[in-house]
Amino acid sequence: MKTYSNKDMAVMTGLAGSTIRKYVQLLEKSGYTFTENEFGHKVFYDNHILLFRVMKELSDAGAVSPERIADIIVMKEREYEKTLEKEHTVISDSANLLINKESPDNIVQYDEWYGILIKKLEKLDRINDLIKENQELKEEIKKLREQMEQRDARLLEAIRSIPNLSSLYKLVEK
């Protein structure tokens, strides 16, 4: 993962180095943590480019103070982390359920999941059958179109082969 210095961030975001430092202080005060290198300097990543640009735009709009912007960003990041943790927990629980299927409770859940999977597989089989039927119908329609085109061509040829069509109409009208 590419890392950037304070100077790099200033160039990429169009902000002054002092503004970057101010934003870092505000974010850290709100609970955001930045990585530091062996010299104690902040290390920035690609996601920080957008972070600082958003802070600048919101700050320039003047509707919210930079301190409040930092608080909101940290709050949103924590919500996102909680969502990731929940997803990870669900995945872990599912994996544990499959691994520990000897437990009676887990066997019941495992059987329920198995039943659900079987139903989904049956639906997939039905979808595959419908796809095959659809392809067969397309081929049948194509053959019918070809037959109709051939019939139309024969009819036109037959009509053109009649020497005097107007005399035929006169005979039919009488």
PDB file of N, CA, C and O in Angstrom, residues 50-109:
ATOM      1  N   LEU A  50      -9.000  11.632  -0.005  1.00  0.00           N
ATOM      2  CA  LEU A  50     -10.430  11.946  -0.038  1.00  0.00           C
ATOM      3  C   LEU A  50     -10.885  12.535   1.292  1.00  0.00           C
ATOM      4  O   LEU A  50     -11.667  13.487   1.322  1.00  0.00           O
ATOM      5  N   LEU A  51     -10.392  11.987   2.372  1.00  0.00           N
ATOM      6  CA  LEU A  51     -10.760  12.470   3.700  1.00  0.00           C
ATOM      7  C   LEU A  51     -10.457  13.965   3.842  1.00  0.00           C
ATOM      8  O   LEU A  51     -11.322  14.754   4.240  1.00  0.00           O
ATOM      9  N   PHE A  52      -9.244  14.369   3.471  1.00  0.00           N
ATOM     10  CA  PHE A  52      -8.876  15.779   3.599  1.00  0.00           C
ATOM     11  C   PHE A  52      -9.635  16.659   2.606  1.00  0.00           C
ATOM     12  O   PHE A  52      -9.975  17.798   2.918  1.00  0.00           O
ATOM     13  N   ARG A  53      -9.890  16.149   1.427  1.00  0.00           N
ATOM     14  CA  ARG A  53     -10.669  16.928   0.451  1.00  0.00           C
ATOM     15  C   ARG A  53     -12.091  17.165   0.952  1.00  0.00           C
ATOM     16  O   ARG A  53     -12.645  18.257   0.809  1.00  0.00           O
ATOM     17  N   VAL A  54     -12.686  16.136   1.533  1.00  0.00           N
ATOM     18  CA  VAL A  54     -14.043  16.284   2.085  1.00  0.00           C
ATOM     19  C   VAL A  54     -14.028  17.297   3.221  1.00  0.00           C
ATOM     20  O   VAL A  54     -14.913  18.163   3.303  1.00  0.00           O
ATOM     21  N   MET A  55     -13.042  17.182   4.089  1.00  0.00           N
ATOM     22  CA  MET A  55     -12.952  18.145   5.194  1.00  0.00           C
ATOM     23  C   MET A  55     -12.832  19.575   4.662  1.00  0.00           C
ATOM     24  O   MET A  55     -13.472  20.494   5.174  1.00  0.00           O
ATOM     25  N   LYS A  56     -12.023  19.767   3.619  1.00  0.00           N
ATOM     26  CA  LYS A  56     -11.836  21.098   3.042  1.00  0.00           C
ATOM     27  C   LYS A  56     -13.149  21.616   2.453  1.00  0.00           C
ATOM     28  O   LYS A  56     -13.553  22.753   2.715  1.00  0.00           O
ATOM     29  N   GLU A  57     -13.844  20.775   1.671  1.00  0.00           N
ATOM     30  CA  GLU A  57     -15.097  21.212   1.049  1.00  0.00           C
ATOM     31  C   GLU A  57     -16.132  21.576   2.095  1.00  0.00           C
ATOM     32  O   GLU A  57     -16.812  22.598   1.974  1.00  0.00           O
ATOM     33  N   LEU A  58     -16.265  20.749   3.122  1.00  0.00           N
ATOM     34  CA  LEU A  58     -17.247  21.041   4.166  1.00  0.00           C
ATOM     35  C   LEU A  58     -16.848  22.288   4.958  1.00  0.00           C
ATOM     36  O   LEU A  58     -17.695  23.112   5.309  1.00  0.00           O
ATOM     37  N   SER A  59     -15.571  22.424   5.199  1.00  0.00           N
ATOM     38  CA  SER A  59     -15.090  23.592   5.925  1.00  0.00           C
ATOM     39  C   SER A  59     -15.286  24.860   5.099  1.00  0.00           C
ATOM     40  O   SER A  59     -15.708  25.895   5.629  1.00  0.00           O
ATOM     41  N   ASP A  60     -15.007  24.786   3.787  1.00  0.00           N
ATOM     42  CA  ASP A  60     -15.196  25.940   2.904  1.00  0.00           C
ATOM     43  C   ASP A  60     -16.661  26.341   2.812  1.00  0.00           C
ATOM     44  O   ASP A  60     -16.975  27.522   2.664  1.00  0.00           O
ATOM     45  N   ALA A  61     -17.547  25.360   2.886  1.00  0.00           N
ATOM     46  CA  ALA A  61     -18.978  25.661   2.826  1.00  0.00           C
ATOM     47  C   ALA A  61     -19.400  26.480   4.040  1.00  0.00           C
ATOM     48  O   ALA A  61     -20.361  27.245   3.970  1.00  0.00           O
ATOM     49  N   GLY A  62     -18.682  26.316   5.152  1.00  0.00           N
ATOM     50  CA  GLY A  62     -18.925  27.141   6.328  1.00  0.00           C
ATOM     51  C   GLY A  62     -20.139  26.760   7.139  1.00  0.00           C
ATOM     52  O   GLY A  62     -20.452  27.412   8.129  1.00  0.00           O
ATOM     53  N   ALA A  63     -20.847  25.713   6.765  1.00  0.00           N
ATOM     54  CA  ALA A  63     -22.048  25.335   7.492  1.00  0.00           C
ATOM     55  C   ALA A  63     -21.718  24.646   8.817  1.00  0.00           C
ATOM     56  O   ALA A  63     -22.489  24.713   9.764  1.00  0.00           O
ATOM     57  N   VAL A  64     -20.548  23.997   8.862  1.00  0.00           N
ATOM     58  CA  VAL A  64     -20.158  23.235  10.049  1.00  0.00           C
ATOM     59  C   VAL A  64     -18.701  23.568  10.361  1.00  0.00           C
ATOM     60  O   VAL A  64     -17.879  23.731   9.460  1.00  0.00           O
ATOM     61  N   SER A  65     -18.391  23.611  11.637  1.00  0.00           N
ATOM     62  CA  SER A  65     -17.010  23.909  12.043  1.00  0.00           C
ATOM     63  C   SER A  65     -16.112  22.720  11.734  1.00  0.00           C
ATOM     64  O   SER A  65     -16.572  21.579  11.703  1.00  0.00           O
ATOM     65  N   PRO A  66     -14.818  22.969  11.518  1.00  0.00           N
ATOM     66  CA  PRO A  66     -13.881  21.867  11.262  1.00  0.00           C
ATOM     67  C   PRO A  66     -13.863  20.843  12.407  1.00  0.00           C
ATOM     68  O   PRO A  66     -13.704  19.647  12.175  1.00  0.00           O
ATOM     69  N   GLU A  67     -14.052  21.303  13.642  1.00  0.00           N
ATOM     70  CA  GLU A  67     -14.090  20.387  14.790  1.00  0.00           C
ATOM     71  C   GLU A  67     -15.271  19.428  14.665  1.00  0.00           C
ATOM     72  O   GLU A  67     -15.143  18.225  14.903  1.00  0.00           O
ATOM     73  N   ARG A  68     -16.420  19.975  14.294  1.00  0.00           N
ATOM     74  CA  ARG A  68     -17.627  19.138  14.148  1.00  0.00           C
ATOM     75  C   ARG A  68     -17.469  18.189  12.957  1.00  0.00           C
ATOM     76  O   ARG A  68     -17.904  17.043  13.025  1.00  0.00           O
ATOM     77  N   ILE A  69     -16.845  18.654  11.883  1.00  0.00           N
ATOM     78  CA  ILE A  69     -16.591  17.799  10.720  1.00  0.00           C
ATOM     79  C   ILE A  69     -15.756  16.596  11.142  1.00  0.00           C
ATOM     80  O   ILE A  69     -16.051  15.454  10.790  1.00  0.00           O
ATOM     81  N   ALA A  70     -14.711  16.847  11.932  1.00  0.00           N
ATOM     82  CA  ALA A  70     -13.851  15.760  12.409  1.00  0.00           C
ATOM     83  C   ALA A  70     -14.657  14.780  13.262  1.00  0.00           C
ATOM     84  O   ALA A  70     -14.516  13.558  13.124  1.00  0.00           O
ATOM     85  N   ASP A  71     -15.517  15.306  14.143  1.00  0.00           N
ATOM     86  CA  ASP A  71     -16.358  14.442  14.981  1.00  0.00           C
ATOM     87  C   ASP A  71     -17.264  13.553  14.120  1.00  0.00           C
ATOM     88  O   ASP A  71     -17.405  12.354  14.376  1.00  0.00           O
ATOM     89  N   ILE A  72     -17.866  14.148  13.096  1.00  0.00           N
ATOM     90  CA  ILE A  72     -18.784  13.404  12.213  1.00  0.00           C
ATOM     91  C   ILE A  72     -18.027  12.315  11.468  1.00  0.00           C
ATOM     92  O   ILE A  72     -18.492  11.174  11.366  1.00  0.00           O
ATOM     93  N   ILE A  73     -16.861  12.640  10.949  1.00  0.00           N
ATOM     94  CA  ILE A  73     -16.061  11.660  10.205  1.00  0.00           C
ATOM     95  C   ILE A  73     -15.698  10.480  11.093  1.00  0.00           C
ATOM     96  O   ILE A  73     -15.834   9.325  10.698  1.00  0.00           O
ATOM     97  N   VAL A  74     -15.252  10.760  12.300  1.00  0.00           N
ATOM     98  CA  VAL A  74     -14.875   9.688  13.220  1.00  0.00           C
ATOM     99  C   VAL A  74     -16.097   8.844  13.577  1.00  0.00           C
ATOM    100  O   VAL A  74     -16.031   7.617  13.626  1.00  0.00           O
ATOM    101  N   MET A  75     -17.235   9.500  13.806  1.00  0.00           N
ATOM    102  CA  MET A  75     -18.455   8.781  14.131  1.00  0.00           C
ATOM    103  C   MET A  75     -18.863   7.852  12.969  1.00  0.00           C
ATOM    104  O   MET A  75     -19.190   6.686  13.177  1.00  0.00           O
ATOM    105  N   LYS A  76     -18.804   8.356  11.756  1.00  0.00           N
ATOM    106  CA  LYS A  76     -19.162   7.549  10.587  1.00  0.00           C
ATOM    107  C   LYS A  76     -18.197   6.377  10.417  1.00  0.00           C
ATOM    108  O   LYS A  76     -18.607   5.273  10.069  1.00  0.00           O
ATOM    109  N   GLU A  77     -16.914   6.620  10.665  1.00  0.00           N
ATOM    110  CA  GLU A  77     -15.933   5.539  10.535  1.00  0.00           C
ATOM    111  C   GLU A  77     -16.201   4.452  11.571  1.00  0.00           C
ATOM    112  O   GLU A  77     -16.117   3.260  11.275  1.00  0.00           O
ATOM    113  N   ARG A  78     -16.561   4.837  12.781  1.00  0.00           N
ATOM    114  CA  ARG A  78     -16.874   3.852  13.824  1.00  0.00           C
ATOM    115  C   ARG A  78     -18.111   3.037  13.448  1.00  0.00           C
ATOM    116  O   ARG A  78     -18.158   1.822  13.679  1.00  0.00           O
ATOM    117  N   GLU A  79     -19.120   3.700  12.894  1.00  0.00           N
ATOM    118  CA  GLU A  79     -20.316   2.982  12.440  1.00  0.00           C
ATOM    119  C   GLU A  79     -19.947   1.964  11.364  1.00  0.00           C
ATOM    120  O   GLU A  79     -20.428   0.836  11.371  1.00  0.00           O
ATOM    121  N   TYR A  80     -19.090   2.375  10.447  1.00  0.00           N
ATOM    122  CA  TYR A  80     -18.643   1.475   9.379  1.00  0.00           C
ATOM    123  C   TYR A  80     -17.885   0.286   9.965  1.00  0.00           C
ATOM    124  O   TYR A  80     -18.100  -0.850   9.564  1.00  0.00           O
ATOM    125  N   GLU A  81     -17.000   0.543  10.928  1.00  0.00           N
ATOM    126  CA  GLU A  81     -16.246  -0.546  11.565  1.00  0.00           C
ATOM    127  C   GLU A  81     -17.176  -1.510  12.286  1.00  0.00           C
ATOM    128  O   GLU A  81     -16.967  -2.717  12.255  1.00  0.00           O
ATOM    129  N   LYS A  82     -18.224  -0.968  12.941  1.00  0.00           N
ATOM    130  CA  LYS A  82     -19.190  -1.837  13.626  1.00  0.00           C
ATOM    131  C   LYS A  82     -19.910  -2.723  12.623  1.00  0.00           C
ATOM    132  O   LYS A  82     -20.156  -3.903  12.879  1.00  0.00           O
ATOM    133  N   THR A  83     -20.263  -2.159  11.472  1.00  0.00           N
ATOM    134  CA  THR A  83     -20.920  -2.941  10.428  1.00  0.00           C
ATOM    135  C   THR A  83     -20.017  -4.066   9.953  1.00  0.00           C
ATOM    136  O   THR A  83     -20.451  -5.207   9.801  1.00  0.00           O
ATOM    137  N   LEU A  84     -18.743  -3.754   9.749  1.00  0.00           N
ATOM    138  CA  LEU A  84     -17.783  -4.779   9.343  1.00  0.00           C
ATOM    139  C   LEU A  84     -17.650  -5.862  10.408  1.00  0.00           C
ATOM    140  O   LEU A  84     -17.575  -7.049  10.089  1.00  0.00           O
ATOM    141  N   GLU A  85     -17.621  -5.448  11.680  1.00  0.00           N
ATOM    142  CA  GLU A  85     -17.522  -6.422  12.775  1.00  0.00           C
ATOM    143  C   GLU A  85     -18.735  -7.336  12.791  1.00  0.00           C
ATOM    144  O   GLU A  85     -18.604  -8.548  12.988  1.00  0.00           O
ATOM    145  N   LYS A  86     -19.928  -6.768  12.579  1.00  0.00           N
ATOM    146  CA  LYS A  86     -21.149  -7.590  12.558  1.00  0.00           C
ATOM    147  C   LYS A  86     -21.089  -8.602  11.425  1.00  0.00           C
ATOM    148  O   LYS A  86     -21.432  -9.763  11.603  1.00  0.00           O
ATOM    149  N   GLU A  87     -20.668  -8.149  10.244  1.00  0.00           N
ATOM    150  CA  GLU A  87     -20.554  -9.062   9.106  1.00  0.00           C
ATOM    151  C   GLU A  87     -19.541 -10.160   9.401  1.00  0.00           C
ATOM    152  O   GLU A  87     -19.772 -11.326   9.100  1.00  0.00           O
ATOM    153  N   HIS A  88     -18.432  -9.790  10.007  1.00  0.00           N
ATOM    154  CA  HIS A  88     -17.404 -10.770  10.361  1.00  0.00           C
ATOM    155  C   HIS A  88     -17.956 -11.781  11.372  1.00  0.00           C
ATOM    156  O   HIS A  88     -17.706 -12.980  11.268  1.00  0.00           O
ATOM    157  N   THR A  89     -18.743 -11.294  12.342  1.00  0.00           N
ATOM    158  CA  THR A  89     -19.335 -12.178  13.343  1.00  0.00           C
ATOM    159  C   THR A  89     -20.298 -13.164  12.697  1.00  0.00           C
ATOM    160  O   THR A  89     -20.284 -14.355  13.020  1.00  0.00           O
ATOM    161  N   VAL A  90     -21.121 -12.687  11.784  1.00  0.00           N
ATOM    162  CA  VAL A  90     -22.061 -13.572  11.100  1.00  0.00           C
ATOM    163  C   VAL A  90     -21.314 -14.650  10.325  1.00  0.00           C
ATOM    164  O   VAL A  90     -21.658 -15.833  10.379  1.00  0.00           O
ATOM    165  N   ILE A  91     -20.270 -14.251   9.634  1.00  0.00           N
ATOM    166  CA  ILE A  91     -19.474 -15.222   8.866  1.00  0.00           C
ATOM    167  C   ILE A  91     -18.806 -16.215   9.805  1.00  0.00           C
ATOM    168  O   ILE A  91     -18.816 -17.420   9.565  1.00  0.00           O
ATOM    169  N   SER A  92     -18.237 -15.724  10.904  1.00  0.00           N
ATOM    170  CA  SER A  92     -17.577 -16.604  11.870  1.00  0.00           C
ATOM    171  C   SER A  92     -18.579 -17.573  12.483  1.00  0.00           C
ATOM    172  O   SER A  92     -18.291 -18.759  12.642  1.00  0.00           O
ATOM    173  N   ASP A  93     -19.769 -17.040  12.847  1.00  0.00           N
ATOM    174  CA  ASP A  93     -20.790 -17.910  13.430  1.00  0.00           C
ATOM    175  C   ASP A  93     -21.217 -18.991  12.450  1.00  0.00           C
ATOM    176  O   ASP A  93     -21.409 -20.147  12.826  1.00  0.00           O
ATOM    177  N   SER A  94     -21.346 -18.617  11.192  1.00  0.00           N
ATOM    178  CA  SER A  94     -21.723 -19.592  10.169  1.00  0.00           C
ATOM    179  C   SER A  94     -20.654 -20.657  10.020  1.00  0.00           C
ATOM    180  O   SER A  94     -20.954 -21.848   9.928  1.00  0.00           O
ATOM    181  N   ALA A  95     -19.402 -20.225  10.013  1.00  0.00           N
ATOM    182  CA  ALA A  95     -18.302 -21.181   9.892  1.00  0.00           C
ATOM    183  C   ALA A  95     -18.260 -22.102  11.098  1.00  0.00           C
ATOM    184  O   ALA A  95     -18.087 -23.316  10.959  1.00  0.00           O
ATOM    185  N   ASN A  96     -18.430 -21.539  12.293  1.00  0.00           N
ATOM    186  CA  ASN A  96     -18.436 -22.361  13.505  1.00  0.00           C
ATOM    187  C   ASN A  96     -19.583 -23.348  13.505  1.00  0.00           C
ATOM    188  O   ASN A  96     -19.443 -24.480  13.965  1.00  0.00           O
ATOM    189  N   LEU A  97     -20.712 -22.915  12.991  1.00  0.00           N
ATOM    190  CA  LEU A  97     -21.869 -23.805  12.915  1.00  0.00           C
ATOM    191  C   LEU A  97     -21.542 -25.015  12.043  1.00  0.00           C
ATOM    192  O   LEU A  97     -21.857 -26.147  12.395  1.00  0.00           O
ATOM    193  N   LEU A  98     -20.902 -24.763  10.928  1.00  0.00           N
ATOM    194  CA  LEU A  98     -20.557 -25.875  10.044  1.00  0.00           C
ATOM    195  C   LEU A  98     -19.468 -26.756  10.641  1.00  0.00           C
ATOM    196  O   LEU A  98     -19.486 -27.976  10.487  1.00  0.00           O
ATOM    197  N   ILE A  99     -18.522 -26.149  11.357  1.00  0.00           N
ATOM    198  CA  ILE A  99     -17.431 -26.917  11.946  1.00  0.00           C
ATOM    199  C   ILE A  99     -17.929 -27.741  13.127  1.00  0.00           C
ATOM    200  O   ILE A  99     -17.579 -28.902  13.287  1.00  0.00           O
ATOM    201  N   ASN A 100     -18.775 -27.122  13.960  1.00  0.00           N
ATOM    202  CA  ASN A 100     -19.251 -27.792  15.176  1.00  0.00           C
ATOM    203  C   ASN A 100     -20.620 -28.420  14.963  1.00  0.00           C
ATOM    204  O   ASN A 100     -21.499 -28.291  15.795  1.00  0.00           O
ATOM    205  N   LYS A 101     -20.818 -29.095  13.897  1.00  0.00           N
ATOM    206  CA  LYS A 101     -22.138 -29.632  13.586  1.00  0.00           C
ATOM    207  C   LYS A 101     -22.509 -30.831  14.444  1.00  0.00           C
ATOM    208  O   LYS A 101     -23.608 -31.340  14.339  1.00  0.00           O
ATOM    209  N   GLU A 102     -21.604 -31.284  15.331  1.00  0.00           N
ATOM    210  CA  GLU A 102     -21.935 -32.403  16.191  1.00  0.00           C
ATOM    211  C   GLU A 102     -22.936 -31.996  17.280  1.00  0.00           C
ATOM    212  O   GLU A 102     -23.650 -32.814  17.810  1.00  0.00           O
ATOM    213  N   SER A 103     -22.947 -30.720  17.638  1.00  0.00           N
ATOM    214  CA  SER A 103     -23.869 -30.242  18.663  1.00  0.00           C
ATOM    215  C   SER A 103     -25.298 -30.390  18.171  1.00  0.00           C
ATOM    216  O   SER A 103     -25.600 -30.064  17.019  1.00  0.00           O
ATOM    217  N   PRO A 104     -26.236 -30.864  19.031  1.00  0.00           N
ATOM    218  CA  PRO A 104     -27.629 -31.057  18.592  1.00  0.00           C
ATOM    219  C   PRO A 104     -28.270 -29.787  18.049  1.00  0.00           C
ATOM    220  O   PRO A 104     -28.972 -29.825  17.060  1.00  0.00           O
ATOM    221  N   ASP A 105     -28.022 -28.633  18.712  1.00  0.00           N
ATOM    222  CA  ASP A 105     -28.612 -27.377  18.228  1.00  0.00           C
ATOM    223  C   ASP A 105     -28.077 -27.030  16.852  1.00  0.00           C
ATOM    224  O   ASP A 105     -28.805 -26.584  15.973  1.00  0.00           O
ATOM    225  N   ASN A 106     -26.793 -27.230  16.685  1.00  0.00           N
ATOM    226  CA  ASN A 106     -26.173 -26.907  15.408  1.00  0.00           C
ATOM    227  C   ASN A 106     -26.621 -27.849  14.304  1.00  0.00           C
ATOM    228  O   ASN A 106     -26.717 -27.456  13.154  1.00  0.00           O
ATOM    229  N   ILE A 107     -26.886 -29.090  14.657  1.00  0.00           N
ATOM    230  CA  ILE A 107     -27.372 -30.045  13.655  1.00  0.00           C
ATOM    231  C   ILE A 107     -28.729 -29.595  13.126  1.00  0.00           C
ATOM    232  O   ILE A 107     -28.982 -29.651  11.927  1.00  0.00           O
ATOM    233  N   VAL A 108     -29.581 -29.100  14.010  1.00  0.00           N
ATOM    234  CA  VAL A 108     -30.890 -28.602  13.578  1.00  0.00           C
ATOM    235  C   VAL A 108     -30.709 -27.431  12.628  1.00  0.00           C
ATOM    236  O   VAL A 108     -31.317 -27.379  11.550  1.00  0.00           O
ATOM    237  N   GLN A 109     -29.832 -26.479  12.997  1.00  0.00           N
ATOM    238  CA  GLN A 109     -29.593 -25.329  12.128  1.00  0.00           C
ATOM    239  C   GLN A 109     -28.939 -25.767  10.824  1.00  0.00           C
ATOM    240  O   GLN A 109     -29.258 -25.264   9.759  1.00  0.00           O
TER     241      GLN A 109
END
